[in-house]
C-alpha positions as a LaTeX table, in Angstrom:
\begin{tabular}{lrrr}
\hline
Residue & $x$ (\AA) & $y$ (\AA) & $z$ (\AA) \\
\hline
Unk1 & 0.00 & 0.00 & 0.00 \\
Unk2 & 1.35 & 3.43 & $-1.33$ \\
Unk3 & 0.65 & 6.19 & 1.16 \\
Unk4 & 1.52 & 9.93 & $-0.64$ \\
Unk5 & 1.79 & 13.05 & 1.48 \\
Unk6 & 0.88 & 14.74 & $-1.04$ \\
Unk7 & $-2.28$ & 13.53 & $-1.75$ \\
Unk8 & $-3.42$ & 13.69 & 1.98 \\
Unk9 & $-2.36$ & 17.22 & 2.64 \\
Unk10 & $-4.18$ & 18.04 & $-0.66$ \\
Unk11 & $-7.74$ & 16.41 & 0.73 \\
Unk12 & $-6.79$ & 17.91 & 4.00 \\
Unk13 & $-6.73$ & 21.15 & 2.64 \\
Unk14 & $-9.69$ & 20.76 & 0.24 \\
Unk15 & $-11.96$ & 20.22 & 3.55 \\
Unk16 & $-10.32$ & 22.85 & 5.24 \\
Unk17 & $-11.28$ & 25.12 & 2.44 \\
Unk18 & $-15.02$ & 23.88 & 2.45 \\
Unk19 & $-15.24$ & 24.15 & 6.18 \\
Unk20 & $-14.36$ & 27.89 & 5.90 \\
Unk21 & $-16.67$ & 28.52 & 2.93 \\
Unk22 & $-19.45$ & 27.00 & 5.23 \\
Unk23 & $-18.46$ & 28.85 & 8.66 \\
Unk24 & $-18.88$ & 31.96 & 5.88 \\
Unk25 & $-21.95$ & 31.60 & 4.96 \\
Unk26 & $-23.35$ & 30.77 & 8.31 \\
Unk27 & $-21.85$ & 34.21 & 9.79 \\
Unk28 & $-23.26$ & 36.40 & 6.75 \\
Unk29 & $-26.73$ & 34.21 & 7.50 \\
Unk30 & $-26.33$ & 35.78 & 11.09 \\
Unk31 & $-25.27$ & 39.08 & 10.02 \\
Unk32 & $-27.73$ & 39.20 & 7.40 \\
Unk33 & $-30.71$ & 38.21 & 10.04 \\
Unk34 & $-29.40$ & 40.13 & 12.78 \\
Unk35 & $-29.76$ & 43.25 & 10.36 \\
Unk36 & $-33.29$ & 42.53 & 9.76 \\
Unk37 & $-33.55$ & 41.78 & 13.07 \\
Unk38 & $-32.38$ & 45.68 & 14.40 \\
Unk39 & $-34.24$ & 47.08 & 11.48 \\
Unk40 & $-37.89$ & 45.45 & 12.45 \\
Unk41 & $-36.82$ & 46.71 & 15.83 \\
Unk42 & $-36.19$ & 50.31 & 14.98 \\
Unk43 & $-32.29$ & 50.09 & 15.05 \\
Unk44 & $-30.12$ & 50.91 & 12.08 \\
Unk45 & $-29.30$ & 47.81 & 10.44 \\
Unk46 & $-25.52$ & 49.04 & 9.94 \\
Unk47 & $-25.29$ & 48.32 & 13.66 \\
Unk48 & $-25.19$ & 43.87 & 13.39 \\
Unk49 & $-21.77$ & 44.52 & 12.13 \\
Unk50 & $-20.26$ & 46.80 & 14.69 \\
Unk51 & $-18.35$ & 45.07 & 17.75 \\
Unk52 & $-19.94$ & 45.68 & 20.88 \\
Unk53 & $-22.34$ & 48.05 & 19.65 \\
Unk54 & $-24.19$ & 45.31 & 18.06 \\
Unk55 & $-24.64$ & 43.68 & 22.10 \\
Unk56 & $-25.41$ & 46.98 & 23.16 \\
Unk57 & $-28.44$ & 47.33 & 20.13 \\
Unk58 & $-29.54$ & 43.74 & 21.19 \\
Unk59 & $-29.72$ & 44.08 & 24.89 \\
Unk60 & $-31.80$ & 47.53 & 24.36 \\
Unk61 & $-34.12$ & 45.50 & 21.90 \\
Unk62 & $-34.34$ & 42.63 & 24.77 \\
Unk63 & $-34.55$ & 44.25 & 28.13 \\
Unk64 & $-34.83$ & 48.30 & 27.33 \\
Unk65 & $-31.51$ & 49.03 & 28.78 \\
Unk66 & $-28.60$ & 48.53 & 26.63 \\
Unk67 & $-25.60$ & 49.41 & 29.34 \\
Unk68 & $-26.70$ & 45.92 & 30.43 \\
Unk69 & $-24.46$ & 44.14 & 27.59 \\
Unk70 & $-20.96$ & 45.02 & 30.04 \\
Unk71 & $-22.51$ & 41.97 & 31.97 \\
Unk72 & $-21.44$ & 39.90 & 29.34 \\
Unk73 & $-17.12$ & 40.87 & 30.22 \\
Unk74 & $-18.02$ & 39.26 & 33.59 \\
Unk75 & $-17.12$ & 35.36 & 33.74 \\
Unk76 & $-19.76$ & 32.67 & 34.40 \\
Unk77 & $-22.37$ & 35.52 & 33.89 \\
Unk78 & $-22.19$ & 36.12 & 30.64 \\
Unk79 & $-23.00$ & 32.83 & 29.51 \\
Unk80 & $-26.64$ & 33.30 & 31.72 \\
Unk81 & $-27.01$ & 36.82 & 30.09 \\
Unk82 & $-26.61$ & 35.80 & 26.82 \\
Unk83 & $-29.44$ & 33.46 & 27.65 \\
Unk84 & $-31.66$ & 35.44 & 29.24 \\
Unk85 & $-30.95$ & 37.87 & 26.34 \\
Unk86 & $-32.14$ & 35.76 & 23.43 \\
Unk87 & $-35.63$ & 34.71 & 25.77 \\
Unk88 & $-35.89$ & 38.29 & 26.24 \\
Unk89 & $-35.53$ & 38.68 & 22.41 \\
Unk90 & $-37.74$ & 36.24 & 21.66 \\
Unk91 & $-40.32$ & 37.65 & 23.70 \\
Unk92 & $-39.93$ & 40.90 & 22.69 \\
Unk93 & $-41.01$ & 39.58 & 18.98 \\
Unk94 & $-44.02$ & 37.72 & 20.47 \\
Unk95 & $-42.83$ & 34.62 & 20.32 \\
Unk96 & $-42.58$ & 31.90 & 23.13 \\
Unk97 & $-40.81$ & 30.00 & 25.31 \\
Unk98 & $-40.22$ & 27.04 & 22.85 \\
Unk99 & $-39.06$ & 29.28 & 20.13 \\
Unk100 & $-36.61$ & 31.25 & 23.19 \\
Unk101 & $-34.80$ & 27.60 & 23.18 \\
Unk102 & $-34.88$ & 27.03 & 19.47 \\
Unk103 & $-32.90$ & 30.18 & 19.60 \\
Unk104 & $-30.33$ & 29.18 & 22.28 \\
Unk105 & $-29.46$ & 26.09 & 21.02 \\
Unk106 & $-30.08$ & 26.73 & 17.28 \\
Unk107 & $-29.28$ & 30.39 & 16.65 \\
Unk108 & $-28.61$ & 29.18 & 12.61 \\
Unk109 & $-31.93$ & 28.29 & 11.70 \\
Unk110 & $-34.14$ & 30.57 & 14.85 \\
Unk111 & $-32.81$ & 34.10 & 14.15 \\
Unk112 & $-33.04$ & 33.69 & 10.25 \\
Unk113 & $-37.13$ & 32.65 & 11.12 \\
Unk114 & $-37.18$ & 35.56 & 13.63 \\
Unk115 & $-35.59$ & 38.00 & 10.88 \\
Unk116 & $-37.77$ & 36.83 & 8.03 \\
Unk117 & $-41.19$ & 35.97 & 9.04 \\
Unk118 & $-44.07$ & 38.34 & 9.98 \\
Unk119 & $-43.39$ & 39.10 & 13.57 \\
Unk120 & $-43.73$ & 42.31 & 14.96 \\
Unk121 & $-41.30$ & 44.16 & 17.67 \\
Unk122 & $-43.41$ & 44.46 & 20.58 \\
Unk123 & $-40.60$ & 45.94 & 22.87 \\
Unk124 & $-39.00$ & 44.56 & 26.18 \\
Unk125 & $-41.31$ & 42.29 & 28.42 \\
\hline
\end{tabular}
């Protein structure tokens, strides 16, 4: 059996290079949503793109009060802000509980729904 390096660092790179064309289009699908997103909410859509700015426009869509997105540089408690954020965010839109955990655990197919379907921004619970 004939074993090439050559060949295996050529397959090894050809996966690499579809993994990163995936990851791409899954973070313009989030960027893309998370602009419609701000825009149904009243925020510019320019702001999904902007570090930090873009958790400050989400936490004033989801609780009212944006300044609460420095939680999230605290350890341990950003993870339960982030989760109470996207419940919040789902709520805010009307939608419930089950949808809140479709959105935790599958932001790639929840926040494109949320972005493109006929729900209103109510405002924060």
């Amino acid at each position: 059996m004939s074993y090439s390096y050559n060949s295996t660092y050529g397959a090894a790179t050809g996966a690499m290079a579809i993994y990163y064309i995936i990851m791409l289009a899954l973070t313009v699908l989030l960027l893309v949503s998370l602009w419609k997103i701000f825009v149904k909410a009243g925020k510019p859509g320019w702001a999904a793109i902007v570090p930090f700015y873009n958790f400050y426009c989400l936490f004033e869509i989801s609780f009212g009060n944006g300044w609460l997105f420095l939680l999230i540089f605290v350890p341990c408690v950003n993870v339960v802000m982030q989760i109470i954020a996207y419940v919040k965010l789902a709520q805010a839109f009307g939608k419930s509980g089950g949808f809140a955990v479709g959105v935790i655990f599958l932001p790639y197919i929840f926040l494109p729904i949320l972005a493109f379907d006929g729900s209103q921004y109510y405002g924060p619970a």
